[in-house]
């Protein structure tokens, strides 16, 4: 077995010591944060699934079972894991993930980024309630067989992500109501762990330009920033007009400079105005904010309940929306590194349980990055030690700096665990000795 490598920095790294540290950190992470309120069977399954996914990086149960390196036959391990994916009710585990992301990873004041994605299964036949979705990865967005996915990610400044919720659903499943209802359920998981919801800002893309979200969030006292669609009509400046028509008739009143995700300096102009709509409750004033880019013909327009009467208010709203890029990184990261579109479990319950395991793995990786301790340095050095990078993960121009840390930390953990066979030690509940039924002496 390979005992060590010499990374680019010249420091010797030992696989045995690094594997021991990873297992110990994973055991502490599960015991302190993920096991609260879980039964013994749920604890055992979560520990095996999280470790198997971190070590194998594969969504296939067979690969996760092989990564556990149990003395029994492989089919025996598979038959233990597969029924648990489809039978266990892991709602408490889901709450633990959301609570850990809010309390340990997210910055204060809070910001939640919400977006919609999809999982395409063009050749699937036996998946439960398989519907039709628009494939966002292909030009023209053709309709394909698949599922909708709603993601809620907390905003962090330390180069990681805080996965609050990742829910897969189908429009044909029993109990489905609407996209807005599924989104409200996902956001409620984060709100349940926030002591002050008035210090939270929720950002949405154009697909969420609806009156339901502002009305629902205003009831909690939370702030929101939503990018407007071009066809919605508003009452602004004393007449009814679309947001784009209003923005086109104005010129940028404020000037801003910001650095985009690729590190380029961008000069933009912006303007704002109070607006109203018959479907949005009038408890709080609604502002339209138009942003003008020099290389774009049409302005971008956002609606928000933040006070945008001055330059600082406009800057705060635009900054909040620009900070929502981590959710795009999160979707790409989990799809590439954990094969989010290559699962083979068929029931919706099993798929969502697999998504929970993926979120727990991301929380563990995020915890390592946030702490920036010895284990973080070990993961970074192990990935650098391989030298060759055929997949271009180390290309900082292709990936942002925060996303690059996610890839490198995940690949470092996987490389370390690939050279060990034992599993992390999880504290078991001690059984009380049974009283003797009869004492003769």
Coordinates of C-alpha atoms in Angstrom, one line a residue:
X1 CA 0.0 0.0 0.0
X2 CA 1.2 3.5 -0.8
X3 CA 2.2 5.2 2.5
X4 CA 2.7 8.7 1.3
X5 CA 3.2 11.2 -1.4
X6 CA 5.2 14.4 -1.8
X7 CA 2.9 17.3 -2.9
X8 CA 4.1 20.4 -4.7
X9 CA 4.9 22.2 -1.5
X10 CA 7.5 19.5 -0.7
X11 CA 5.9 18.3 2.5
X12 CA 5.4 14.5 3.1
X13 CA 1.9 13.4 3.7
X14 CA 1.0 10.1 5.2
X15 CA -2.2 8.3 4.1
X16 CA -2.6 6.5 7.4
X17 CA -2.6 9.6 9.6
X18 CA -4.8 11.5 7.2
X19 CA -7.3 8.7 7.0
X20 CA -7.4 8.5 10.8
X21 CA -8.1 12.3 11.0
X22 CA -10.8 12.1 8.3
X23 CA -12.6 9.2 10.1
X24 CA -12.4 10.9 13.5
X25 CA -13.7 14.2 12.1
X26 CA -16.5 12.3 10.3
X27 CA -17.5 10.4 13.4
X28 CA -17.6 13.6 15.5
X29 CA -19.6 15.4 12.8
X30 CA -22.2 12.7 12.6
X31 CA -22.5 12.2 16.4
X32 CA -22.7 15.9 17.2
X33 CA -24.8 17.2 14.4
X34 CA -26.5 14.5 12.3
X35 CA -27.6 11.9 14.8
X36 CA -29.9 14.0 16.9
X37 CA -33.3 12.3 17.3
X38 CA -32.4 9.3 15.0
X39 CA -33.1 5.7 15.9
X40 CA -30.3 3.1 16.0
X41 CA -31.2 1.7 12.5
X42 CA -31.3 5.2 11.1
X43 CA -27.9 6.0 12.6
X44 CA -26.3 2.9 11.2
X45 CA -27.7 3.6 7.7
X46 CA -26.7 7.2 7.7
X47 CA -23.2 6.4 8.9
X48 CA -22.7 3.7 6.2
X49 CA -24.2 5.7 3.4
X50 CA -22.3 8.9 4.1
X51 CA -19.0 7.1 4.5
X52 CA -19.7 5.0 1.4
X53 CA -20.6 8.0 -0.7
X54 CA -17.6 10.1 0.4
X55 CA -15.2 7.2 -0.3
X56 CA -16.7 6.1 -3.6
X57 CA -18.2 9.3 -5.0
X58 CA -20.7 7.2 -6.8
X59 CA -24.5 7.2 -6.6
X60 CA -24.6 3.5 -7.2
X61 CA -25.4 1.5 -4.1
X62 CA -23.1 -1.3 -5.3
X63 CA -20.1 1.1 -5.3
X64 CA -21.1 2.5 -1.9
X65 CA -21.3 -1.1 -0.5
X66 CA -17.9 -1.9 -2.0
X67 CA -16.4 1.1 -0.3
X68 CA -17.5 -0.2 3.1
X69 CA -15.1 -3.2 2.7
X70 CA -17.2 -5.5 4.9
X71 CA -16.1 -9.0 5.5
X72 CA -19.4 -10.3 4.2
X73 CA -20.3 -10.8 0.5
X74 CA -21.0 -7.7 -1.5
X75 CA -24.5 -8.7 -2.2
X76 CA -25.2 -9.0 1.5
X77 CA -24.2 -5.3 2.1
X78 CA -26.3 -4.2 -0.9
X79 CA -29.3 -6.0 0.4
X80 CA -28.9 -4.2 3.7
X81 CA -28.5 -0.7 2.2
X82 CA -31.1 -0.8 -0.6
X83 CA -34.2 -1.5 1.6
X84 CA -33.2 1.3 4.0
X85 CA -33.0 3.8 1.2
X86 CA -36.7 3.1 0.3
X87 CA -38.1 2.4 3.8
X88 CA -36.6 4.8 6.4
X89 CA -38.3 8.0 7.2
X90 CA -35.4 10.5 7.6
X91 CA -37.4 13.7 8.3
X92 CA -35.4 14.3 11.5
X93 CA -32.2 13.8 9.6
X94 CA -33.3 16.4 7.1
X95 CA -34.0 18.9 9.9
X96 CA -30.6 18.2 11.3
X97 CA -29.0 19.1 8.0
X98 CA -30.9 22.3 7.7
X99 CA -30.1 23.2 11.3
X100 CA -26.4 22.6 10.9
X101 CA -26.2 24.7 7.7
X102 CA -28.0 27.6 9.3
X103 CA -26.2 27.6 12.7
X104 CA -22.7 26.5 11.7
X105 CA -22.1 27.5 8.0
X106 CA -24.3 30.4 7.1
X107 CA -23.3 34.0 7.7
X108 CA -25.4 36.5 9.7
X109 CA -27.4 38.3 8.5
X110 CA -28.8 35.3 6.7
X111 CA -29.2 35.0 2.9
X112 CA -31.0 32.1 1.2
X113 CA -30.6 31.5 -2.5
X114 CA -33.5 29.6 -4.1
X115 CA -33.5 28.1 -7.6
X116 CA -35.0 25.3 -9.7
X117 CA -33.0 22.5 -11.4
X118 CA -33.8 19.2 -13.0
X119 CA -32.7 15.6 -13.1
X120 CA -33.1 14.1 -16.6
X121 CA -33.8 10.4 -17.1
X122 CA -34.4 10.1 -20.8
X123 CA -34.1 6.3 -20.9
X124 CA -35.8 5.6 -17.5
X125 CA -38.9 3.4 -17.5
X126 CA -39.4 2.1 -14.0
X127 CA -38.8 5.2 -11.9
X128 CA -41.8 6.3 -9.8
X129 CA -43.9 9.1 -11.2
X130 CA -41.5 10.0 -13.9
X131 CA -42.7 13.2 -15.6
X132 CA -41.6 15.6 -18.2
X133 CA -39.3 18.6 -17.5
X134 CA -37.4 21.1 -19.6
X135 CA -33.7 20.1 -20.0
X136 CA -31.9 23.3 -18.9
X137 CA -28.5 21.9 -20.1
X138 CA -29.5 21.7 -23.7
X139 CA -30.1 24.5 -26.2
X140 CA -33.8 25.2 -26.7
X141 CA -34.7 23.4 -23.5
X142 CA -36.5 20.4 -25.0
X143 CA -38.9 18.4 -22.9
X144 CA -37.4 15.2 -21.5
X145 CA -38.4 12.6 -19.0
X146 CA -37.2 13.5 -15.5
X147 CA -37.9 15.2 -12.2
X148 CA -37.9 18.8 -10.9
X149 CA -35.4 19.7 -8.1
X150 CA -35.8 22.6 -5.7
X151 CA -32.6 23.8 -4.0
X152 CA -32.1 26.1 -1.1
X153 CA -28.6 27.1 -0.3
X154 CA -27.3 29.4 2.4
X155 CA -24.8 32.2 1.5
X156 CA -21.3 31.9 3.0
X157 CA -18.2 34.0 2.8
X158 CA -15.7 31.3 3.7
X159 CA -15.6 29.6 0.3
X160 CA -18.1 26.9 0.9
X161 CA -21.9 26.3 0.6
X162 CA -24.6 25.6 3.2
X163 CA -27.1 23.1 1.6
X164 CA -30.4 23.7 3.5
X165 CA -32.7 21.7 1.2
X166 CA -32.5 19.7 -2.0
X167 CA -35.8 18.2 -2.8
X168 CA -36.8 16.1 -5.9
X169 CA -40.5 15.9 -6.9
X170 CA -42.7 15.2 -9.8
X171 CA -45.8 17.1 -10.9
X172 CA -47.6 13.7 -11.3
X173 CA -46.9 12.4 -7.8
X174 CA -49.6 12.1 -5.2
X175 CA -50.0 15.2 -3.0
X176 CA -48.3 17.6 -5.4
X177 CA -49.8 21.1 -5.3
X178 CA -47.6 23.6 -7.0
X179 CA -44.1 24.8 -7.5
X180 CA -44.7 27.6 -5.0
X181 CA -45.8 25.1 -2.3
X182 CA -42.7 23.0 -2.8
X183 CA -40.5 26.0 -2.5
X184 CA -42.3 27.2 0.6
X185 CA -41.7 23.8 2.2
X186 CA -38.0 24.0 1.4
X187 CA -37.6 27.5 2.8
X188 CA -39.5 26.6 5.9
X189 CA -36.8 24.1 6.8
X190 CA -34.4 27.0 7.1
X191 CA -36.9 29.3 8.9
X192 CA -37.4 26.6 11.5
X193 CA -33.8 27.2 12.7
X194 CA -33.6 31.0 12.4
X195 CA -34.4 32.9 15.6
X196 CA -34.9 36.2 13.7
X197 CA -36.4 35.7 10.2
X198 CA -36.4 39.5 9.8
X199 CA -32.6 39.2 9.3
X200 CA -33.0 36.9 6.3
X201 CA -32.9 37.8 2.6
X202 CA -34.3 35.4 0.0
X203 CA -33.1 35.8 -3.6
X204 CA -34.9 34.3 -6.6
X205 CA -34.4 34.1 -10.3
X206 CA -36.9 35.0 -13.0
X207 CA -38.9 31.7 -12.8
X208 CA -40.1 32.8 -9.3
X209 CA -41.7 36.1 -10.5
X210 CA -45.0 35.5 -8.8
X211 CA -47.1 37.2 -6.1
X212 CA -47.2 34.1 -3.9
X213 CA -43.6 34.4 -2.7
X214 CA -43.7 38.1 -1.7
X215 CA -46.9 37.6 0.2
X216 CA -45.7 34.5 1.9
X217 CA -42.3 36.0 2.9
X218 CA -43.8 39.3 4.1
X219 CA -45.8 37.3 6.6
X220 CA -42.5 36.2 8.2
X221 CA -40.9 39.7 8.0
X222 CA -38.2 38.5 5.7
X223 CA -36.6 40.4 2.8
X224 CA -36.7 39.2 -0.8
X225 CA -35.1 40.1 -4.1
X226 CA -36.7 38.6 -7.3
X227 CA -35.6 39.2 -10.9
X228 CA -38.6 40.3 -12.9
X229 CA -39.9 38.8 -16.1
X230 CA -40.6 41.2 -19.0
X231 CA -44.3 40.5 -19.4
X232 CA -45.5 41.4 -15.9
X233 CA -47.3 44.8 -15.7
X234 CA -46.8 47.2 -12.8
X235 CA -48.3 50.4 -11.6
X236 CA -45.2 52.6 -11.6
X237 CA -44.8 56.4 -12.1
X238 CA -48.6 56.8 -12.3
X239 CA -49.2 54.4 -15.2
X240 CA -49.4 50.7 -16.0
X241 CA -46.4 49.4 -17.8
X242 CA -44.1 46.4 -17.8
X243 CA -40.9 46.5 -15.8
X244 CA -38.8 46.5 -19.0
X245 CA -40.8 49.4 -20.5
X246 CA -40.3 51.4 -17.3
X247 CA -36.5 50.6 -17.2
X248 CA -36.1 51.4 -20.9
X249 CA -37.6 54.9 -20.4
X250 CA -35.1 55.7 -17.6
X251 CA -31.4 56.2 -17.4
X252 CA -29.1 55.0 -14.7
X253 CA -29.2 57.4 -11.8
X254 CA -26.6 55.7 -9.7
X255 CA -23.2 54.3 -10.7
X256 CA -21.6 51.2 -9.2
X257 CA -18.5 49.1 -9.6
X258 CA -18.3 45.5 -8.7
X259 CA -16.1 42.4 -9.4
X260 CA -17.8 39.5 -11.1
X261 CA -17.2 35.8 -10.5
X262 CA -14.4 35.8 -13.0
X263 CA -12.5 38.6 -11.3
X264 CA -13.3 41.3 -13.8
X265 CA -14.2 44.9 -12.9
X266 CA -17.6 45.9 -14.1
X267 CA -19.2 49.4 -14.2
X268 CA -23.0 49.5 -14.1
X269 CA -25.7 52.0 -13.6
X270 CA -29.0 51.6 -11.7
X271 CA -32.2 53.4 -10.9
X272 CA -35.2 52.6 -8.6
X273 CA -38.9 53.5 -8.2
X274 CA -41.8 52.5 -6.0
X275 CA -44.3 50.2 -7.7
X276 CA -47.5 48.3 -6.9
X277 CA -49.4 45.3 -8.3
X278 CA -52.9 44.2 -7.6
X279 CA -51.8 40.7 -6.6
X280 CA -49.1 41.7 -4.1
X281 CA -50.4 42.7 -0.6
X282 CA -49.7 46.3 0.2
X283 CA -48.3 45.7 3.7
X284 CA -44.8 46.7 2.6
X285 CA -43.8 49.0 -0.3
X286 CA -42.4 47.3 -3.4
X287 CA -39.5 48.7 -5.3
X288 CA -38.4 48.1 -8.8
X289 CA -34.6 48.3 -9.4
X290 CA -33.2 48.5 -12.9
X291 CA -29.6 47.6 -13.6
X292 CA -27.9 48.8 -16.8
X293 CA -24.9 46.9 -18.2
X294 CA -22.7 48.5 -20.9
X295 CA -22.6 45.3 -23.0
X296 CA -26.3 44.4 -22.7
X297 CA -29.1 46.0 -24.8
X298 CA -31.9 45.4 -22.3
X299 CA -31.7 46.3 -18.6
X300 CA -32.1 43.8 -15.8
X301 CA -35.0 44.5 -13.5
X302 CA -35.6 43.3 -9.9
X303 CA -38.4 43.7 -7.5
X304 CA -37.8 43.8 -3.8
X305 CA -39.3 44.9 -0.4
X306 CA -36.0 46.5 0.6
X307 CA -36.0 50.3 1.0
X308 CA -34.3 51.5 -2.3
X309 CA -35.0 55.2 -1.9
X310 CA -31.3 56.0 -1.9
X311 CA -28.0 54.7 -3.4
X312 CA -27.2 52.5 -0.4
X313 CA -30.5 50.7 -0.5
X314 CA -30.1 50.0 -4.3
X315 CA -26.6 48.8 -3.7
X316 CA -27.8 46.5 -0.9
X317 CA -30.5 44.9 -3.1
X318 CA -28.2 44.4 -6.1
X319 CA -25.4 43.0 -3.9
X320 CA -27.8 40.4 -2.4
X321 CA -28.8 39.2 -5.8
X322 CA -25.2 38.9 -7.1
X323 CA -24.3 36.8 -4.0
X324 CA -26.7 34.0 -5.2
X325 CA -24.1 32.5 -7.5
X326 CA -23.2 29.8 -4.9
X327 CA -26.4 27.9 -5.7
X328 CA -25.4 27.5 -9.3
X329 CA -22.0 26.2 -8.1
X330 CA -23.8 23.9 -5.7
X331 CA -26.0 22.3 -8.5
X332 CA -23.0 21.8 -10.7
X333 CA -20.8 20.4 -7.9
X334 CA -23.3 17.8 -6.7
X335 CA -24.2 16.7 -10.3
X336 CA -20.6 16.3 -11.3
X337 CA -19.0 14.9 -8.1
X338 CA -21.9 12.8 -6.7
X339 CA -23.6 11.8 -9.9
X340 CA -26.9 13.4 -9.0
X341 CA -28.4 12.3 -12.4
X342 CA -27.0 8.8 -12.4
X343 CA -28.8 7.3 -9.4
X344 CA -30.6 3.9 -9.9
X345 CA -32.9 3.8 -6.9
X346 CA -36.4 4.0 -8.3
X347 CA -38.9 5.3 -5.7
X348 CA -39.3 9.0 -4.9
X349 CA -38.6 8.3 -1.2
X350 CA -35.4 6.5 -2.0
X351 CA -34.2 9.2 -4.3
X352 CA -34.9 11.9 -1.7
X353 CA -33.1 9.9 0.9
X354 CA -30.1 9.7 -1.4
X355 CA -30.3 13.5 -1.8
X356 CA -30.2 13.8 2.0
X357 CA -27.0 11.7 2.1
X358 CA -25.5 14.0 -0.6
X359 CA -26.4 17.1 1.5
X360 CA -24.8 15.5 4.6
X361 CA -21.6 14.9 2.6
X362 CA -21.6 18.5 1.4
X363 CA -22.1 19.7 5.0
X364 CA -19.1 17.7 6.1
X365 CA -17.0 19.1 3.3
X366 CA -18.2 22.6 4.1
X367 CA -17.3 22.1 7.8
X368 CA -13.7 21.2 6.8
X369 CA -13.4 24.2 4.6
X370 CA -14.9 26.6 7.1
X371 CA -12.6 25.4 9.9
X372 CA -9.5 25.6 7.7
X373 CA -7.5 23.4 10.1
X374 CA -5.0 20.6 9.6
X375 CA -7.5 18.3 7.9
X376 CA -8.3 21.1 5.3
X377 CA -4.6 21.5 4.6
X378 CA -4.2 17.7 4.2
X379 CA -7.0 17.5 1.7
X380 CA -5.6 20.4 -0.3
X381 CA -2.0 18.9 -0.3
X382 CA -3.2 15.4 -1.3
X383 CA -5.0 16.8 -4.3
X384 CA -2.0 18.9 -5.4
X385 CA 0.2 15.9 -5.0
X386 CA -1.3 14.1 -8.0
X387 CA 0.2 16.6 -10.4
X388 CA -1.8 15.7 -13.4
X389 CA -5.3 17.2 -13.7
X390 CA -7.0 15.5 -16.7
X391 CA -10.5 16.8 -15.7
X392 CA -9.4 20.4 -15.3
X393 CA -10.6 20.7 -11.6
X394 CA -7.6 22.9 -10.8
X395 CA -8.5 25.4 -13.5
X396 CA -9.4 28.6 -11.6
X397 CA -10.6 30.3 -14.8
X398 CA -13.2 27.5 -15.3
X399 CA -14.3 27.3 -11.7
X400 CA -14.6 30.1 -9.2
X401 CA -12.4 30.2 -6.1
X402 CA -15.1 29.1 -3.7
X403 CA -16.2 26.3 -6.0
X404 CA -12.6 25.2 -6.6
X405 CA -12.2 24.6 -2.8
X406 CA -15.3 22.3 -2.9
X407 CA -13.9 20.2 -5.7
X408 CA -10.4 20.0 -4.2
X409 CA -11.6 19.2 -0.6
X410 CA -14.0 16.5 -1.9
X411 CA -11.3 14.9 -4.2
X412 CA -8.8 15.1 -1.3
X413 CA -11.1 13.3 1.1
X414 CA -11.9 10.6 -1.5
X415 CA -8.2 10.1 -2.3
X416 CA -7.4 9.7 1.4
X417 CA -10.2 7.3 2.1
X418 CA -9.3 5.2 -1.0
X419 CA -6.3 3.9 0.9
X420 CA -8.1 2.6 3.9
X421 CA -10.5 -0.2 4.6
X422 CA -11.9 0.4 8.0
X423 CA -15.0 2.5 8.7
X424 CA -15.2 5.4 11.3
X425 CA -16.1 4.3 14.8
X426 CA -19.6 5.4 15.7
X427 CA -20.6 5.3 19.3
X428 CA -23.3 2.6 19.8
X429 CA -25.9 2.6 22.5
X430 CA -24.9 0.3 25.3
X431 CA -27.4 -2.4 26.1
X432 CA -28.4 -2.8 29.7
X433 CA -27.8 -6.3 31.1
X434 CA -30.9 -8.4 31.4
X435 CA -31.8 -9.2 35.0
X436 CA -31.5 -12.8 36.0
X437 CA -34.8 -14.5 36.3
X438 CA -33.8 -16.7 39.2
X439 CA -31.1 -16.4 41.8
X440 CA -30.3 -19.6 43.6
X441 CA -27.3 -18.3 45.6

